[in-house]
mmCIF file of C-alpha atoms in Angstrom:
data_model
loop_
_atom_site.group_PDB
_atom_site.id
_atom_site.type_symbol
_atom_site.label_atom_id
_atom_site.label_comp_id
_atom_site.label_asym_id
_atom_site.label_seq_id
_atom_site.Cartn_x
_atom_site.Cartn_y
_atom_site.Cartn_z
ATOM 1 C CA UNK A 1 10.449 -15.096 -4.217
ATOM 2 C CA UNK A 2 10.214 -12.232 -1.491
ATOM 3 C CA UNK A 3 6.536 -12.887 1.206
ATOM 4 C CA UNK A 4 4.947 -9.796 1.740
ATOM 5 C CA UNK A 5 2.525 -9.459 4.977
ATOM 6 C CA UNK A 6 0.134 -7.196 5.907
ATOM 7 C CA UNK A 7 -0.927 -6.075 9.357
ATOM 8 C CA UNK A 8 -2.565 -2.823 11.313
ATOM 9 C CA UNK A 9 -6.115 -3.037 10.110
ATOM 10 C CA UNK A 10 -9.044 -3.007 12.172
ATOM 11 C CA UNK A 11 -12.506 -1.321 12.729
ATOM 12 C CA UNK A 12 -12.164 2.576 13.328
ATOM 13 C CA UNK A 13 -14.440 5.142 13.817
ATOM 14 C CA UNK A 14 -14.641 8.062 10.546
ATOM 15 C CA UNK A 15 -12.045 10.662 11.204
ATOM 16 C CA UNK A 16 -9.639 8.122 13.020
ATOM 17 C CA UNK A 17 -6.209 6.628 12.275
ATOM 18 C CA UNK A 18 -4.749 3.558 11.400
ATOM 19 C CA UNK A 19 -1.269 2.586 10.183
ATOM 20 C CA UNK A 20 -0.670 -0.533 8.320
ATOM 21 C CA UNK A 21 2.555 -2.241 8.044
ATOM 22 C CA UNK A 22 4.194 -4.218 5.008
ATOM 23 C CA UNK A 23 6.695 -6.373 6.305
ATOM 24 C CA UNK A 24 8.667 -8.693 3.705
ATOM 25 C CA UNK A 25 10.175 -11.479 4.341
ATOM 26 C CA UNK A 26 13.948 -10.817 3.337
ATOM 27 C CA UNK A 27 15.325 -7.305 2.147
ATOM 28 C CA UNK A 28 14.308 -5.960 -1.534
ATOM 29 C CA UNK A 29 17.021 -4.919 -3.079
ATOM 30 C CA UNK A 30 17.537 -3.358 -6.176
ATOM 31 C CA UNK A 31 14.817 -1.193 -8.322
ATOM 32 C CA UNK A 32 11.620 -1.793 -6.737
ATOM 33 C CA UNK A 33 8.326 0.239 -5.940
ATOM 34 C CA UNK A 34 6.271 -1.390 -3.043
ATOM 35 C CA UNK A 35 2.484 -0.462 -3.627
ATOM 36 C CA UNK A 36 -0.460 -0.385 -1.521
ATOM 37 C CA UNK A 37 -4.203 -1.153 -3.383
ATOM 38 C CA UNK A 38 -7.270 -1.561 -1.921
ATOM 39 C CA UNK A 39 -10.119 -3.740 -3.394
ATOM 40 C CA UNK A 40 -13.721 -3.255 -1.109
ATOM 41 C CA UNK A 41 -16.238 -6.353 -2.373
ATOM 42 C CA UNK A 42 -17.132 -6.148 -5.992
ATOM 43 C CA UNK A 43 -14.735 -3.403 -6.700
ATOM 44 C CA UNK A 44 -11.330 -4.056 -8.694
ATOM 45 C CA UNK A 45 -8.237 -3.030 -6.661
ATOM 46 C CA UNK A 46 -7.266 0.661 -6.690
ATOM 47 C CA UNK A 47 -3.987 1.986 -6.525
ATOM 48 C CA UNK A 48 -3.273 4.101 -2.860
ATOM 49 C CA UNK A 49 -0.207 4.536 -2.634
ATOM 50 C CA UNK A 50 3.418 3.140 -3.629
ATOM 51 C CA UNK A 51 6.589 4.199 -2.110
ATOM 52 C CA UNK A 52 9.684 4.022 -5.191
ATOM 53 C CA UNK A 53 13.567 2.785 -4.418
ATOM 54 C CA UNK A 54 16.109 3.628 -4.663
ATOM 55 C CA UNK A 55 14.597 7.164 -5.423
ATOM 56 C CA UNK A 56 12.264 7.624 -2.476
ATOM 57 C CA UNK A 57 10.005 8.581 -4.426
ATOM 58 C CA UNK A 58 5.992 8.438 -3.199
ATOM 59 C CA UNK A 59 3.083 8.228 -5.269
ATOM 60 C CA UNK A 60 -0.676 8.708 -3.531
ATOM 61 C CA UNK A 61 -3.938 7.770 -5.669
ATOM 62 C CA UNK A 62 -6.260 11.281 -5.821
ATOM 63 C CA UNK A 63 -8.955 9.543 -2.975
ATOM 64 C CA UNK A 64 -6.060 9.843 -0.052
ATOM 65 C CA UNK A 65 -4.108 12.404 -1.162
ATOM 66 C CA UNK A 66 -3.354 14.472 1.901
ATOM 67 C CA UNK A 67 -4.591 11.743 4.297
ATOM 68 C CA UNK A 68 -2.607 9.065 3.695
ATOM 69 C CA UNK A 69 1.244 8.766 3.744
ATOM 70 C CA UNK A 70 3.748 5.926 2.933
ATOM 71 C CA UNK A 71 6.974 5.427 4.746
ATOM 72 C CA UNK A 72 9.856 2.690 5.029
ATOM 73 C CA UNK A 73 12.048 1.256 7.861
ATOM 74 C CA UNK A 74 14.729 -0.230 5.663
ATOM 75 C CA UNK A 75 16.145 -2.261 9.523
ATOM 76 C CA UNK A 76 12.607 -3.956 9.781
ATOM 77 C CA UNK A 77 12.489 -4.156 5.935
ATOM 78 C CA UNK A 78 9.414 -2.808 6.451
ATOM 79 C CA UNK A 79 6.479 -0.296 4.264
ATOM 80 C CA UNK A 80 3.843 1.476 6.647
ATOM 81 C CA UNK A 81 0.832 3.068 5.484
ATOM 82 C CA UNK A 82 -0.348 5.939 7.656
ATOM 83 C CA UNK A 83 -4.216 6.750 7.354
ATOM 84 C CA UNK A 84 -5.706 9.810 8.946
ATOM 85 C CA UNK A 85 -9.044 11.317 8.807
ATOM 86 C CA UNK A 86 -10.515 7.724 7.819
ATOM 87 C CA UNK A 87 -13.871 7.391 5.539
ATOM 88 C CA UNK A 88 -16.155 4.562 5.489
ATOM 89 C CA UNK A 89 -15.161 5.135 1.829
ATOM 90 C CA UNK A 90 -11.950 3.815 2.458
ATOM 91 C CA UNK A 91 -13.840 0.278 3.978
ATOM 92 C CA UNK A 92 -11.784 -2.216 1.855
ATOM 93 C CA UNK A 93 -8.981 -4.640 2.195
ATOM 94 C CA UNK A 94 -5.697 -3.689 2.018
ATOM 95 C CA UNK A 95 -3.005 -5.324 0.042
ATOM 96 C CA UNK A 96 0.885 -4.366 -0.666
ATOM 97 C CA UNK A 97 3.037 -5.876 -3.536
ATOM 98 C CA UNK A 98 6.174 -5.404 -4.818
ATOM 99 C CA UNK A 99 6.745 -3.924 -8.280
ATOM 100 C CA UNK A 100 10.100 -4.565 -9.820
ATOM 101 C CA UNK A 101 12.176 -2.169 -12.421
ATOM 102 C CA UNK A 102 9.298 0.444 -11.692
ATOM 103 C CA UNK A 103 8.382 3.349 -14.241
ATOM 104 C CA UNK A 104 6.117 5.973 -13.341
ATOM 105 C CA UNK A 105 3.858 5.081 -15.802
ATOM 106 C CA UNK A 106 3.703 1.476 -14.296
ATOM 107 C CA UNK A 107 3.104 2.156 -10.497
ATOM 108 C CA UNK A 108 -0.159 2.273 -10.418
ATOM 109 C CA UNK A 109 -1.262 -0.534 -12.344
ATOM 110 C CA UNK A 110 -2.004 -3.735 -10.405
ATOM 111 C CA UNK A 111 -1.609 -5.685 -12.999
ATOM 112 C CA UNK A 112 2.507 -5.040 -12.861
ATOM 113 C CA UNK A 113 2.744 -5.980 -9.187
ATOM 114 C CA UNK A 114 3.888 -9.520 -8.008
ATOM 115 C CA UNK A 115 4.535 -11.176 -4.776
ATOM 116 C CA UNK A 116 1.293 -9.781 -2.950
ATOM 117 C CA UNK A 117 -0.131 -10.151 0.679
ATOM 118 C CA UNK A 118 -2.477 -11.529 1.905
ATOM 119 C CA UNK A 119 -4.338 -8.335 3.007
ATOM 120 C CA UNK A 120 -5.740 -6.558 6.109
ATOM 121 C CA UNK A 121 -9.330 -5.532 6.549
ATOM 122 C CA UNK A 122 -9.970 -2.100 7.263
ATOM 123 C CA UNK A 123 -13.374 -1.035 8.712
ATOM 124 C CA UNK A 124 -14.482 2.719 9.107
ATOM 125 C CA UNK A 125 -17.702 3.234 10.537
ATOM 126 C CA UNK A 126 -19.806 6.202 10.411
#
């Protein structure tokens, strides 16, 4: 079973950056979507973003459309998350998981997801 860790959050100001890094602990190969979800305290997790292989494809939930972006470094078998123009809205911690035999209809339900992190606390204060 593949480890998945988090790491890159922190306390940041609103409007600032932050990029969070998935790193697993052997390569994923195969058909595989790795997702990032949030869950702030007595919230359920929400879907931000997932990125889809072999495809490529990327997937952003409607809250950080535009502000956040998902990327891979395939050497470091690695999954960033790049967040600009940070919210206290977006105060939560962060999780990625690994999704295997993705549909598009399946990425952004938690529930699918296995192999999670431990997560990363991101702060943003107003």
């Amino acid at each position: 079973q593949v480890q998945l860790v988090e790491s890159g959050g922190g306390l940041v100001q609103t409007g600032g950056s932050l990029r969070l890094s998935c790193t697993a602990s052997a390569p994923i190969t195969g058909s595989y979507a790795v997702g990032w979800f949030r869950q702030a305290p007595g919230k359920e997790h929400e879907f931000v973003a997932a990125l889809r292989r072999p495809n490529g494809a990327t997937y952003y939930g409607d809250s950080v459309k535009g502000r956040f972006a998902v990327s891979r470094d395939n050497a470091k078998n690695a999954v960033y998350l790049q967040m600009n123009s940070l919210k206290p809205e977006d105060t939560a911690v962060y999780y990625c998981a690994r999704l295997v035999n993705p549909i598009s209809s399946t990425i952004r339900d938690s529930h699918r997801y296995d192999s999670w992190g431990q997560g990363t606390q991101v702060t943003v204060s107003s």
